[in-house]
PDB file of C-alpha atoms in Angstrom:
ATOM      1  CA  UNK A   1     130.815  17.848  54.570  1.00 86.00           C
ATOM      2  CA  UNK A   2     131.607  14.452  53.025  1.00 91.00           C
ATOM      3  CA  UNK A   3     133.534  14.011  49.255  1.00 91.00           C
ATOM      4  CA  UNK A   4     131.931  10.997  47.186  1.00 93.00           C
ATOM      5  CA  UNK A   5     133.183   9.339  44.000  1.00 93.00           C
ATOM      6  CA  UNK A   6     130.876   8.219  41.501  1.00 95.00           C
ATOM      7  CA  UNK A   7     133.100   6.094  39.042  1.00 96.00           C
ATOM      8  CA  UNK A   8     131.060   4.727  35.985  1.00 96.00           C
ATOM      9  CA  UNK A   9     133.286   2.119  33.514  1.00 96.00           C
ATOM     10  CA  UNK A  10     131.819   0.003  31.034  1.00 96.00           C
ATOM     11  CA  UNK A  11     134.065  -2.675  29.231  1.00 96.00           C
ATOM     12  CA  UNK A  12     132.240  -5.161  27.750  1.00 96.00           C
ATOM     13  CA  UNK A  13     129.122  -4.829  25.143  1.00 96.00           C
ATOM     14  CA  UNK A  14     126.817  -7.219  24.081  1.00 95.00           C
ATOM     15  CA  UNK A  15     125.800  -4.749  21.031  1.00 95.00           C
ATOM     16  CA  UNK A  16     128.453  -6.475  17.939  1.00 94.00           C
ATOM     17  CA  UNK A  17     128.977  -2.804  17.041  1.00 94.00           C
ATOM     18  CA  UNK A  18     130.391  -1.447  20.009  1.00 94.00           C
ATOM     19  CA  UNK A  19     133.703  -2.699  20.005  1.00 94.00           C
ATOM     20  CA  UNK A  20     135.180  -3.787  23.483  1.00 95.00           C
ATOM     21  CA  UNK A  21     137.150  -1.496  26.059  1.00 93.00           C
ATOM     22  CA  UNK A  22     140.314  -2.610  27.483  1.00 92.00           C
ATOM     23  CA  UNK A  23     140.961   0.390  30.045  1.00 92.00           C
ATOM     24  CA  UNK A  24     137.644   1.575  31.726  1.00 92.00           C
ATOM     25  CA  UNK A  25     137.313  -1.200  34.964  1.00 94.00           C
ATOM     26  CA  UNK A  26     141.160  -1.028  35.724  1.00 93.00           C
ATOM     27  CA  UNK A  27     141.266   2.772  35.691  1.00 93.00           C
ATOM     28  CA  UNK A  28     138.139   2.922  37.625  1.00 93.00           C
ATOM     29  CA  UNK A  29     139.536   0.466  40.091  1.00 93.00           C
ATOM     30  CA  UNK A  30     142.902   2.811  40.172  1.00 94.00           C
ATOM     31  CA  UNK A  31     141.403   5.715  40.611  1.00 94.00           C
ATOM     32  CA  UNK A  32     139.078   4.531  43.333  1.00 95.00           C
ATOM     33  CA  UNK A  33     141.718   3.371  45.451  1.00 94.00           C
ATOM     34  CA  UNK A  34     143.810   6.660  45.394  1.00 93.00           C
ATOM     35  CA  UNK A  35     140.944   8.531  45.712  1.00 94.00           C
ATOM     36  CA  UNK A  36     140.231   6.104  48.801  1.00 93.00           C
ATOM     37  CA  UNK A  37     143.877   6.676  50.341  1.00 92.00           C
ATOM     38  CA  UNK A  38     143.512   9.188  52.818  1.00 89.00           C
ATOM     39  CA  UNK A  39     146.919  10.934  51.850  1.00 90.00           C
ATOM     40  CA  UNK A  40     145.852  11.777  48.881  1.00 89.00           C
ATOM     41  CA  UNK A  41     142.429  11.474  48.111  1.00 86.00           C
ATOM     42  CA  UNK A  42     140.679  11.610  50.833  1.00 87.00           C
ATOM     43  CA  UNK A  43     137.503  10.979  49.760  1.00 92.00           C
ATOM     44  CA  UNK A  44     134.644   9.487  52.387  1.00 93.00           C
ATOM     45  CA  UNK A  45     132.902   7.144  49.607  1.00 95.00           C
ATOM     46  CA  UNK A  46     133.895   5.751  45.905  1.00 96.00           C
ATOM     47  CA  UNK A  47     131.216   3.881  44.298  1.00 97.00           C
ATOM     48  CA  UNK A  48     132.340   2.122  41.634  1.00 96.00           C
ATOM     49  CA  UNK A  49     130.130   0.831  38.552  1.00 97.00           C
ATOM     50  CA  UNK A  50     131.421  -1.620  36.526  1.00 96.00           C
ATOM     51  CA  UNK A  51     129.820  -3.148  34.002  1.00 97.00           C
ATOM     52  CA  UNK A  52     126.123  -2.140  35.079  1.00 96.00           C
ATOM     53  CA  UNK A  53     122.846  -1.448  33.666  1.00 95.00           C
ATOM     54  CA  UNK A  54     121.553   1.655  32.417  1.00 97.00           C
ATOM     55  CA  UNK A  55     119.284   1.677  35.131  1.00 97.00           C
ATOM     56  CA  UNK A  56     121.084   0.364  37.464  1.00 97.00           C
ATOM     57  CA  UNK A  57     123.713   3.726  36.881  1.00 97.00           C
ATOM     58  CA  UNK A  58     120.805   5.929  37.005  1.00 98.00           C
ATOM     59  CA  UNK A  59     119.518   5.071  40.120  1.00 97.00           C
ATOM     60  CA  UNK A  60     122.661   5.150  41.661  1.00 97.00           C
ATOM     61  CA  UNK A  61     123.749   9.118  39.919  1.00 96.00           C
ATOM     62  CA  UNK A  62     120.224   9.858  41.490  1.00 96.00           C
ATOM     63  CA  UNK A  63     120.539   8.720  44.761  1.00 96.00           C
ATOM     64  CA  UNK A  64     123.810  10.249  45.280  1.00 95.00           C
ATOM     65  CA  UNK A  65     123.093  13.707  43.397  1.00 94.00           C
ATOM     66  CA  UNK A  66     119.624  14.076  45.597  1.00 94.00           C
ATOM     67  CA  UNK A  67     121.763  13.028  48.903  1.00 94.00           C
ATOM     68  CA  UNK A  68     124.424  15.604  48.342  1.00 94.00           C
ATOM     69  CA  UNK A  69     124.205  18.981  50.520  1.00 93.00           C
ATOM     70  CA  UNK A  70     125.762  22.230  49.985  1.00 92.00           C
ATOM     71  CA  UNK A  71     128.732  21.620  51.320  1.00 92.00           C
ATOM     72  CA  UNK A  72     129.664  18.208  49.712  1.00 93.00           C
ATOM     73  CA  UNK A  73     131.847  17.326  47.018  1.00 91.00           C
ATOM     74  CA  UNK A  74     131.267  14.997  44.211  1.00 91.00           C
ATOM     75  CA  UNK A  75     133.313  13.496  41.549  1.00 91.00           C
ATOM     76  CA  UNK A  76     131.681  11.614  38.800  1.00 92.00           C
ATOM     77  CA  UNK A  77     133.803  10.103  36.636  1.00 93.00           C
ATOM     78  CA  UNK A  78     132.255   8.072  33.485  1.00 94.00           C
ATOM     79  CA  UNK A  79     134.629   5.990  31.135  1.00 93.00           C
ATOM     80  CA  UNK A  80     132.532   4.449  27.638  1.00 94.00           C
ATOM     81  CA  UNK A  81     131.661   4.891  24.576  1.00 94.00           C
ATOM     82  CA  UNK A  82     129.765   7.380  23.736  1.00 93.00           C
ATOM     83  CA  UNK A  83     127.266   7.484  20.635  1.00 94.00           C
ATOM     84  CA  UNK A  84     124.999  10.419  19.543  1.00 93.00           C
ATOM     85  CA  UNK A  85     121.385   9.523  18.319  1.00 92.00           C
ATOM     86  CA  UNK A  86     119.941  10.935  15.190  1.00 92.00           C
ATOM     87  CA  UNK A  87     119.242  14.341  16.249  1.00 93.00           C
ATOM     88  CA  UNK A  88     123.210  14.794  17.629  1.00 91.00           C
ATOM     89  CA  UNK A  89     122.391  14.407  21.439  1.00 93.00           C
ATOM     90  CA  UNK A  90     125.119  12.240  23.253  1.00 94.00           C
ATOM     91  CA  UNK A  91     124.803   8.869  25.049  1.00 95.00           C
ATOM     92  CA  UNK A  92     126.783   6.993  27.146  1.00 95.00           C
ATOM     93  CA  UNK A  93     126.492   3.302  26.464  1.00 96.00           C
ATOM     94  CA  UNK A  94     125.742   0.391  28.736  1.00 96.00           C
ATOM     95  CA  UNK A  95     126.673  -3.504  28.765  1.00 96.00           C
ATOM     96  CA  UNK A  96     123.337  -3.523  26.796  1.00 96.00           C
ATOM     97  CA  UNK A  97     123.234  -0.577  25.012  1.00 96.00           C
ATOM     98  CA  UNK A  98     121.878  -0.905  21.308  1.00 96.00           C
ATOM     99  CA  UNK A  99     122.966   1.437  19.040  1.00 94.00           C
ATOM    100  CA  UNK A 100     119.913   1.465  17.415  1.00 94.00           C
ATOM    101  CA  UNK A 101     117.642   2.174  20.267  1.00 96.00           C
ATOM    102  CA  UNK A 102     120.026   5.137  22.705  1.00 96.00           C
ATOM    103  CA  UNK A 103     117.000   6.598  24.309  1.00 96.00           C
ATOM    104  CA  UNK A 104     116.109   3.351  26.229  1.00 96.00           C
ATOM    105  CA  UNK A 105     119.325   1.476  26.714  1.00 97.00           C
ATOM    106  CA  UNK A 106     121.728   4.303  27.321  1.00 97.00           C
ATOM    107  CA  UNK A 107     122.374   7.079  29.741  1.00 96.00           C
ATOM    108  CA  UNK A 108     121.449  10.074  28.153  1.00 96.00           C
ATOM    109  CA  UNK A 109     124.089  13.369  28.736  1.00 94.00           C
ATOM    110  CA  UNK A 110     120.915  15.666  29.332  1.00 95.00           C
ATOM    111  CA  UNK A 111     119.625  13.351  32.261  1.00 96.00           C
ATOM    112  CA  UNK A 112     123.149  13.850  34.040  1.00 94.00           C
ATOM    113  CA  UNK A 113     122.951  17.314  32.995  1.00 92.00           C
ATOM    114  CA  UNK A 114     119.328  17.674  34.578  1.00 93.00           C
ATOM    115  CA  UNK A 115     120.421  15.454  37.963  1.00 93.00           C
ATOM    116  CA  UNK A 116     123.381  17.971  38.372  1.00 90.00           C
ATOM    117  CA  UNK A 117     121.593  20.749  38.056  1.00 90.00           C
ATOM    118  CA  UNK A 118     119.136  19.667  41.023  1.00 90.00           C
ATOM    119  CA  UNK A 119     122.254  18.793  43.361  1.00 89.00           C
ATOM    120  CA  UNK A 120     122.634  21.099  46.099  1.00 88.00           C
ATOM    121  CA  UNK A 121     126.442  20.565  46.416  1.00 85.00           C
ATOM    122  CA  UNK A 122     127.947  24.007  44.718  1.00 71.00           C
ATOM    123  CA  UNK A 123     128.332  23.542  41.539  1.00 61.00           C
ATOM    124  CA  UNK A 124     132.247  22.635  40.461  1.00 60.00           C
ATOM    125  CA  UNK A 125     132.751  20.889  36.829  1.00 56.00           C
ATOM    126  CA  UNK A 126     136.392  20.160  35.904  1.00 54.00           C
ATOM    127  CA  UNK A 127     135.586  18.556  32.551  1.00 53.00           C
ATOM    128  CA  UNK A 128     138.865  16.342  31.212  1.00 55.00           C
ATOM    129  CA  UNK A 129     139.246  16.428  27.552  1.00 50.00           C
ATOM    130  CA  UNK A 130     138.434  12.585  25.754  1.00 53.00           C
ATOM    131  CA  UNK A 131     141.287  10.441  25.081  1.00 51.00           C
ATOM    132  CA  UNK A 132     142.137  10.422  20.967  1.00 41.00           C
ATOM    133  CA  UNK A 133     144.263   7.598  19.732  1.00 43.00           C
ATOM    134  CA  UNK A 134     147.132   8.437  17.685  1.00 41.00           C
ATOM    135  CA  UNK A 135     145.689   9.004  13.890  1.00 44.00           C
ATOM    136  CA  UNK A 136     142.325   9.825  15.145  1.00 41.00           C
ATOM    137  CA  UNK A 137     140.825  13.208  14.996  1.00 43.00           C
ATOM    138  CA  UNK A 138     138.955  14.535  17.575  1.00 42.00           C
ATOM    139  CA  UNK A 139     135.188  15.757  17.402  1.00 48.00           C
ATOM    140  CA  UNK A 140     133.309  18.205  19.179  1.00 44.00           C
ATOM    141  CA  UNK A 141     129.909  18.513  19.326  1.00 43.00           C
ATOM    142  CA  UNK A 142     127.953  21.332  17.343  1.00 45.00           C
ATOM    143  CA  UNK A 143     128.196  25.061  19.096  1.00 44.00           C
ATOM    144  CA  UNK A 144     124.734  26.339  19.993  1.00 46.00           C
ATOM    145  CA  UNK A 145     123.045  28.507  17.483  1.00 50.00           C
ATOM    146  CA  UNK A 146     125.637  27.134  14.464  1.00 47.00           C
ATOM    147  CA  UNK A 147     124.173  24.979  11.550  1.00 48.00           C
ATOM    148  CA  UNK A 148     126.298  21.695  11.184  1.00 46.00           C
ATOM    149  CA  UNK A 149     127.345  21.008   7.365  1.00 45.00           C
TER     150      UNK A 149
END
């Protein structure tokens, strides 16, 4: 039975239009150490990602989903921006994410979807709500089987 942290953080973009993140490396980094600390997290491996490729992060959520047994835990913890393509499917972006092109330069909800649902570690999602600065109003996406005006 082992508990492994996936923590994905991307800061920096080289896309003009994705504006810069201050928080995502240092709360990784945070987080990974007190999930690290055996009196209170207690987990056996945090990966961190900072700053990596979309493939890069795909191999990695791969890797670690496939390795996972029944009994495992597994927190994956992914702090971007996130960007929905034309037809309203959510991305999370990269360092080289283009807007422009999602498919091939970011990491695509439904592949992390699809990895978790092959994971034989029981099933456990604790989603956290997105941050919303002050003045902005939060977005959901589109509830299945409702038209979008």
């Amino acid at each position: 039975m082992s508990r492994v942290a996936l923590l994905i953080a991307t800061t920096d973009y080289i896309d003009s239009g994705l504006r810069r993140l201050r928080s995502p490396a240092s709360d990784a980094r945070r987080l990974g150490a007190l999930l690290e600390d055996k009196t209170i997290g207690y987990f056996d491996r945090v990966i961190p990602l900072v700053n990596d490729s979309k493939a890069e992060i795909e191999e990695h959520i791969e890797r670690v989903l496939r390795d996972l047994g029944p009994n495992d835990t597994l927190l994956l913890y992914v702090s971007c921006h996130g960007i929905r393509d034309k037809h309203g499917r959510l991305f999370f972006t990269t360092l080289r994410t283009k807007r422009d092109l999602p498919e091939s330069t970011a990491i695509s909800a439904r592949f992390i979807e699809e990895q978790m649902s092959r994971c034989r570690a029981r099933p456990r999602t604790h989603p956290l709500p997105p941050r919303v600065r002050p003045g902005q109003r939060a977005r959901s996406a589109p509830r299945p089987g409702r038209r979008q005006r």
